[in-house]
Short mmCIF file of C-alpha atoms and ligand atoms in Angstrom, two decimals:
data_model
loop_
_atom_site.label_atom_id
_atom_site.label_comp_id
_atom_site.label_asym_id
_atom_site.label_seq_id
_atom_site.Cartn_x
_atom_site.Cartn_y
_atom_site.Cartn_z
CA MET V 1 -29.74 1.49 10.13
CA ASN V 2 -26.43 3.09 10.90
CA ALA V 3 -23.01 2.04 12.14
CA THR V 4 -24.08 1.84 15.77
CA ASP V 5 -27.30 -0.14 15.53
CA GLY V 6 -25.71 -3.47 16.41
CA GLU V 7 -28.10 -5.46 14.14
CA VAL V 8 -25.25 -7.05 12.25
CA ALA V 9 -22.75 -9.83 12.80
CA PRO V 10 -20.05 -8.88 15.35
CA ALA V 11 -17.40 -8.88 12.60
CA VAL V 12 -19.45 -6.41 10.59
CA GLN V 13 -20.06 -4.20 13.65
CA SER V 14 -16.30 -4.16 14.17
CA ILE V 15 -15.82 -3.16 10.49
CA LEU V 16 -18.37 -0.35 10.89
CA ASP V 17 -16.83 0.93 14.12
CA ALA V 18 -13.44 1.10 12.40
CA ALA V 19 -15.02 2.80 9.36
CA ALA V 20 -16.66 5.46 11.52
CA ALA V 21 -13.29 6.30 13.08
CA ARG V 22 -11.39 6.46 9.76
CA PRO V 23 -10.55 10.00 8.62
CA GLY V 24 -11.54 11.42 5.27
CA GLY V 25 -9.45 13.40 2.81
CA ASP V 26 -8.39 16.99 3.39
CA ASP V 27 -9.10 18.21 -0.13
CA ARG V 28 -12.08 17.51 -2.35
CA VAL V 29 -11.16 15.10 -5.15
CA THR V 30 -12.28 15.33 -8.77
CA VAL V 31 -12.18 12.12 -10.77
CA ASP V 32 -12.07 11.55 -14.52
CA ALA V 33 -13.72 8.13 -14.31
CA ARG V 34 -13.40 5.26 -16.78
CA SER V 35 -16.99 4.42 -17.76
CA PHE V 36 -18.23 1.19 -16.22
CA PRO V 37 -21.41 0.85 -18.36
CA GLU V 38 -19.26 1.27 -21.50
CA ALA V 39 -16.81 -1.39 -20.24
CA VAL V 40 -19.77 -3.75 -19.66
CA ALA V 41 -21.05 -3.10 -23.18
CA ARG V 42 -17.59 -3.78 -24.66
CA ALA V 43 -17.37 -7.10 -22.80
CA GLU V 44 -20.81 -8.13 -24.07
CA ARG V 45 -19.84 -7.27 -27.66
CA ALA V 46 -16.70 -9.39 -27.26
CA GLY V 47 -18.79 -12.33 -25.98
CA ARG V 48 -17.36 -12.18 -22.46
CA VAL V 49 -19.35 -12.26 -19.25
CA PRO V 50 -18.77 -8.86 -17.59
CA VAL V 51 -16.91 -9.71 -14.39
CA ILE V 52 -15.63 -7.34 -11.72
CA ALA V 53 -12.74 -9.32 -10.26
CA GLU V 54 -11.95 -8.45 -6.67
CA VAL V 55 -8.51 -8.01 -5.15
CA LYS V 56 -9.41 -9.29 -1.69
CA PRO V 57 -6.37 -10.35 0.36
CA THR V 58 -8.51 -11.63 3.25
CA SER V 59 -11.90 -11.17 4.90
CA PRO V 60 -13.82 -12.16 8.02
CA THR V 61 -15.08 -15.24 6.16
CA THR V 62 -11.78 -16.22 4.51
CA GLU V 63 -9.11 -18.42 6.05
CA GLY V 64 -5.61 -16.93 5.84
CA THR V 65 -4.30 -14.04 3.82
CA ARG V 66 -3.13 -13.91 0.22
CA ASP V 67 -0.03 -11.74 0.25
CA ASP V 68 0.98 -11.69 -3.43
CA ASP V 69 1.60 -8.27 -4.94
CA PRO V 70 -1.92 -6.90 -5.55
CA VAL V 71 -0.76 -5.14 -8.71
CA GLU V 72 0.40 -8.46 -10.15
CA LEU V 73 -2.93 -10.05 -9.18
CA ALA V 74 -4.79 -7.16 -10.81
CA ARG V 75 -2.83 -7.49 -14.06
CA GLU V 76 -3.55 -11.23 -14.13
CA MET V 77 -7.26 -10.61 -13.59
CA VAL V 78 -7.32 -8.21 -16.54
CA ALA V 79 -5.39 -10.75 -18.62
CA GLY V 80 -8.13 -13.24 -17.70
CA GLY V 81 -10.72 -10.91 -19.23
CA ALA V 82 -12.00 -8.94 -16.22
CA THR V 83 -14.18 -6.01 -17.27
CA ALA V 84 -13.39 -4.06 -14.11
CA LEU V 85 -11.60 -4.57 -10.81
CA SER V 86 -12.71 -4.15 -7.23
CA VAL V 87 -9.98 -3.29 -4.75
CA LEU V 88 -10.62 -3.63 -1.03
CA THR V 89 -9.25 -0.58 0.74
CA GLU V 90 -10.50 -1.53 4.22
CA PRO V 91 -7.24 -2.17 6.13
CA GLU V 92 -8.21 -3.87 9.38
CA HIS V 93 -10.48 -6.73 8.28
CA PHE V 94 -9.70 -7.16 4.55
CA GLY V 95 -5.99 -6.37 4.28
CA GLY V 96 -6.61 -3.51 1.89
CA SER V 97 -5.11 -0.04 1.55
CA LEU V 98 -5.53 3.21 -0.33
CA GLU V 99 -1.99 2.80 -1.61
CA THR V 100 -2.92 -0.53 -3.21
CA LEU V 101 -5.92 1.11 -4.87
CA ALA V 102 -3.75 3.86 -6.36
CA ARG V 103 -1.11 1.39 -7.58
CA VAL V 104 -3.68 -0.92 -9.16
CA ARG V 105 -5.53 1.93 -10.89
CA GLU V 106 -2.24 3.19 -12.28
CA ALA V 107 -1.31 -0.28 -13.58
CA VAL V 108 -4.53 -1.21 -15.45
CA ASP V 109 -6.85 0.53 -17.88
CA VAL V 110 -10.19 -0.98 -16.78
CA PRO V 111 -12.53 0.78 -14.32
CA VAL V 112 -11.57 0.26 -10.68
CA LEU V 113 -14.02 0.13 -7.76
CA ARG V 114 -12.99 1.33 -4.31
CA LYS V 115 -14.45 -1.37 -2.07
CA ASP V 116 -14.82 0.00 1.43
CA PHE V 117 -17.38 0.91 4.05
CA LEU V 118 -17.83 4.62 3.44
CA LEU V 119 -20.15 6.41 5.82
CA ARG V 120 -19.45 10.13 5.32
CA GLU V 121 -18.89 12.55 2.44
CA ASP V 122 -15.33 13.49 3.49
CA GLN V 123 -14.33 9.81 3.17
CA LEU V 124 -14.96 10.11 -0.59
CA ASP V 125 -12.01 12.49 -0.69
CA ALA V 126 -9.48 9.98 0.63
CA ALA V 127 -8.76 8.39 -2.77
CA GLU V 128 -9.47 8.46 -6.49
CA SER V 129 -11.23 5.56 -8.19
CA ASP V 130 -13.69 5.07 -11.05
CA LEU V 131 -16.45 3.53 -8.97
CA VAL V 132 -17.11 3.87 -5.28
CA LEU V 133 -19.17 1.48 -3.16
CA LEU V 134 -22.00 2.87 -1.04
CA ILE V 135 -23.85 0.29 1.05
CA ALA V 136 -27.49 1.42 1.34
CA ARG V 137 -27.92 -0.30 4.69
CA PHE V 138 -25.09 1.61 6.36
CA VAL V 139 -25.39 5.10 4.89
CA ASP V 140 -27.63 7.55 6.72
CA ASP V 141 -28.18 9.97 3.82
CA LEU V 142 -28.00 7.81 0.70
CA PRO V 143 -29.33 10.45 -1.78
CA GLY V 144 -26.84 12.96 -0.34
CA LEU V 145 -23.88 10.61 -0.61
CA VAL V 146 -24.83 9.43 -4.12
CA ALA V 147 -25.04 13.08 -5.23
CA ALA V 148 -21.74 13.93 -3.50
CA ALA V 149 -20.02 11.00 -5.23
CA LYS V 150 -21.40 11.94 -8.65
CA ALA V 151 -20.41 15.60 -8.13
CA ARG V 152 -16.80 14.45 -7.74
CA GLY V 153 -16.95 12.36 -10.93
CA PHE V 154 -17.26 8.94 -9.24
CA GLN V 155 -19.72 6.32 -10.50
CA PRO V 156 -21.43 5.22 -7.26
CA LEU V 157 -22.24 1.51 -7.00
CA VAL V 158 -25.08 1.33 -4.49
CA GLU V 159 -25.23 -2.03 -2.75
CA VAL V 160 -28.60 -3.40 -1.60
CA HIS V 161 -29.77 -6.64 -0.02
CA ASP V 162 -33.56 -6.49 -0.23
CA GLU V 163 -36.39 -4.90 -2.16
CA ALA V 164 -36.80 -1.94 0.23
CA GLU V 165 -33.11 -1.02 -0.17
CA LEU V 166 -33.44 -1.44 -3.95
CA HIS V 167 -36.17 1.20 -3.98
CA GLU V 168 -34.08 3.47 -1.73
CA ALA V 169 -31.23 3.14 -4.23
CA LEU V 170 -33.46 3.93 -7.21
CA ASP V 171 -35.00 6.89 -5.37
CA ALA V 172 -31.46 8.13 -4.72
CA ASP V 173 -30.81 8.10 -8.50
CA ALA V 174 -28.36 5.22 -8.37
CA GLU V 175 -27.50 4.13 -11.91
CA ILE V 176 -25.33 1.17 -10.87
CA VAL V 177 -26.89 -1.15 -8.30
CA GLY V 178 -25.29 -4.21 -6.73
CA VAL V 179 -27.36 -6.87 -5.01
CA ASN V 180 -25.27 -8.51 -2.31
CA ASN V 181 -26.06 -12.21 -1.89
CA ARG V 182 -24.18 -12.05 1.43
CA ASP V 183 -26.46 -11.09 4.30
CA LEU V 184 -24.30 -8.75 6.35
CA ALA V 185 -26.42 -9.41 9.45
CA LYS V 186 -25.46 -13.10 9.52
CA LEU V 187 -22.66 -13.34 6.91
CA GLU V 188 -24.62 -16.09 5.13
CA VAL V 189 -24.65 -16.28 1.34
CA ASP V 190 -27.78 -17.14 -0.65
CA LEU V 191 -27.84 -16.66 -4.43
CA SER V 192 -31.64 -16.51 -4.43
CA THR V 193 -31.25 -13.00 -2.92
CA PHE V 194 -30.20 -11.66 -6.32
CA GLU V 195 -33.01 -13.54 -8.06
CA ARG V 196 -35.61 -12.08 -5.70
CA VAL V 197 -34.34 -8.49 -5.69
CA ALA V 198 -33.60 -8.38 -9.44
CA SER V 199 -37.18 -9.40 -10.19
CA ALA V 200 -38.34 -6.29 -8.31
CA VAL V 201 -36.41 -3.85 -10.53
CA PRO V 202 -39.05 -1.84 -12.43
CA GLU V 203 -39.08 -2.49 -16.20
CA ASP V 204 -38.39 1.16 -16.99
CA ALA V 205 -35.46 1.52 -14.57
CA ASP V 206 -32.26 2.31 -16.45
CA VAL V 207 -29.72 0.62 -14.17
CA THR V 208 -26.67 -1.56 -14.54
CA LEU V 209 -27.39 -4.47 -12.21
CA ILE V 210 -24.58 -6.38 -10.52
CA ALA V 211 -24.80 -9.71 -8.69
CA GLU V 212 -22.34 -9.66 -5.78
CA SER V 213 -20.89 -12.37 -3.52
CA GLY V 214 -21.00 -16.13 -3.35
CA ILE V 215 -20.51 -16.77 -7.07
CA ALA V 216 -18.23 -19.78 -7.17
CA THR V 217 -19.02 -21.86 -10.26
CA VAL V 218 -19.87 -21.47 -13.93
CA GLU V 219 -23.32 -22.73 -13.00
CA ASP V 220 -23.65 -19.80 -10.57
CA VAL V 221 -22.69 -17.42 -13.39
CA HIS V 222 -25.43 -18.86 -15.60
CA ARG V 223 -27.91 -18.62 -12.74
CA MET V 224 -27.14 -14.94 -11.99
CA ARG V 225 -27.16 -13.99 -15.68
CA ALA V 226 -30.51 -15.76 -16.20
CA ALA V 227 -31.88 -13.70 -13.31
CA GLY V 228 -30.83 -10.45 -15.00
CA ALA V 229 -27.28 -9.69 -13.87
CA ASP V 230 -25.51 -7.28 -16.24
CA ALA V 231 -22.25 -7.98 -14.42
CA LEU V 232 -20.91 -10.15 -11.59
CA LEU V 233 -18.65 -9.18 -8.69
CA ILE V 234 -16.46 -12.13 -7.74
CA GLY V 235 -13.80 -12.16 -5.03
CA SER V 236 -13.13 -15.32 -3.04
CA ALA V 237 -13.56 -17.81 -5.89
CA ILE V 238 -10.97 -15.92 -7.96
CA MET V 239 -8.56 -15.26 -5.09
CA ALA V 240 -8.53 -18.95 -4.08
CA GLY V 241 -6.21 -20.04 -6.89
CA ASP V 242 -4.61 -18.95 -10.17
CA VAL V 243 -6.41 -15.64 -10.57
CA ARG V 244 -5.92 -15.38 -14.34
CA ASP V 245 -7.25 -18.87 -14.98
CA ARG V 246 -10.12 -18.48 -12.56
CA THR V 247 -11.13 -15.08 -13.95
CA ALA V 248 -11.07 -16.54 -17.47
CA ARG V 249 -13.29 -19.43 -16.45
CA PHE V 250 -15.92 -16.94 -15.32
CA THR V 251 -15.57 -14.48 -18.21
CA ASP V 252 -15.71 -17.39 -20.71
CA ALA V 253 -18.73 -18.97 -19.01
CA GLU V 254 -21.00 -18.20 -21.97
CA THR V 255 -18.67 -19.39 -24.70
CA GLU V 256 -19.07 -22.83 -26.25
CA ASN V 257 -15.63 -24.10 -25.26
CA GLN V 258 -16.32 -23.60 -21.54
CA THR V 259 -16.26 -27.05 -20.01
CA SER V 260 -15.34 -26.49 -16.36
CA ASN V 261 -18.41 -26.65 -14.18
CA ASP V 262 -16.73 -25.80 -10.93
CA ALA V 263 -14.47 -22.78 -11.01
CA ALA V 264 -13.76 -23.14 -7.30
CA GLU V 265 -12.25 -26.59 -7.77
CA PRO V 266 -8.41 -26.34 -7.67
CA THR V 267 -6.63 -27.16 -10.92
CA ALA V 268 -3.03 -28.02 -11.76
CA GLU V 269 -2.48 -24.35 -12.71
CA ASP V 270 -3.58 -23.06 -9.32
CA ASP V 271 -0.61 -21.59 -7.54
CA THR V 272 -1.85 -21.47 -3.97
O1 LIG D 301 -16.46 -11.28 2.33
C1 LIG D 301 -16.63 -11.19 3.56
O2 LIG D 301 -16.23 -12.06 4.37
C2 LIG D 301 -17.36 -10.02 4.14
C3 LIG D 301 -17.57 -9.99 5.51
C4 LIG D 301 -18.20 -8.89 6.06
C5 LIG D 301 -18.62 -7.84 5.27
C6 LIG D 301 -18.41 -7.87 3.91
C7 LIG D 301 -17.79 -8.95 3.33
N1 LIG D 301 -17.55 -9.00 1.98
C8 LIG D 301 -17.64 -7.86 1.13
C9 LIG D 301 -18.04 -8.16 -0.23
O3 LIG D 301 -18.92 -7.47 -0.70
C10 LIG D 301 -17.37 -9.23 -1.03
O4 LIG D 301 -16.00 -9.08 -0.88
C11 LIG D 301 -17.69 -9.22 -2.51
O5 LIG D 301 -19.04 -9.10 -2.78
C12 LIG D 301 -17.15 -10.52 -3.14
O6 LIG D 301 -17.75 -11.63 -2.51
P1 LIG D 301 -17.18 -13.09 -2.72
O7 LIG D 301 -17.12 -13.36 -4.19
O8 LIG D 301 -18.16 -13.99 -2.02
O9 LIG D 301 -15.82 -13.09 -2.11
#
């Protein structure tokens, strides 16, 4: 599949059309990346669930826009125990920007993922980040783009949605693989996607496996971890309230004092 196939929801086709038209960088970037696998290991040693908290001002499936300072949100997420951050840089449908990415990365010391819809090698050169998202379904030459990202020092996070894409990612030497519970053809979320795809990861594959999208409760965290998630990528459920408190509820989900069963339920501390 590529950006012009039209086998996706209209909102996603619009995202892909905009992505195809977006320019890349003029000069090749070289990144000295903060290690994501090491950050995951540190979180595990500290007894925290490794969570990538996402700065996601809006999206095609979100009502309204959160217009707080993204740097302040990012700092609060880290204070809530986030292992890493994901920053949307897609401007037209998610309210993101490359400037926000740079400001957030400057302000925190955890690894930062550039969350965008990258289709070509020159688009890697538009910004520095520690991780970069490559969506297997939308990239024509996945092995080429994974290699190009690694050659610049990025840690590519290859996103898949089914078993065939998982094997494409592994064949492309992806070391960090995200399974998206959101079907980008229909924009429907189903947590059993991660369970199914994770069970197809070969025993001898040395990958950091991330469950992405639709994680809204502590119960969901337990479910994804039981299915083999090394880390969780959570956007909407954190952005829908007090981001520090909500991040902490997810990162503390495996500690004994965790009582809240529904992290998406507003609390008195929620500020939106
Ligand atoms: O989130 C959307 O509405 C969306 C729509 C179309 C394409 C991609 C979309 N999301 C991208 C993501 O991968 C999520 O932001 C990320 O996995 C976090 O998901 P969630 O926790 O469900 O916000």
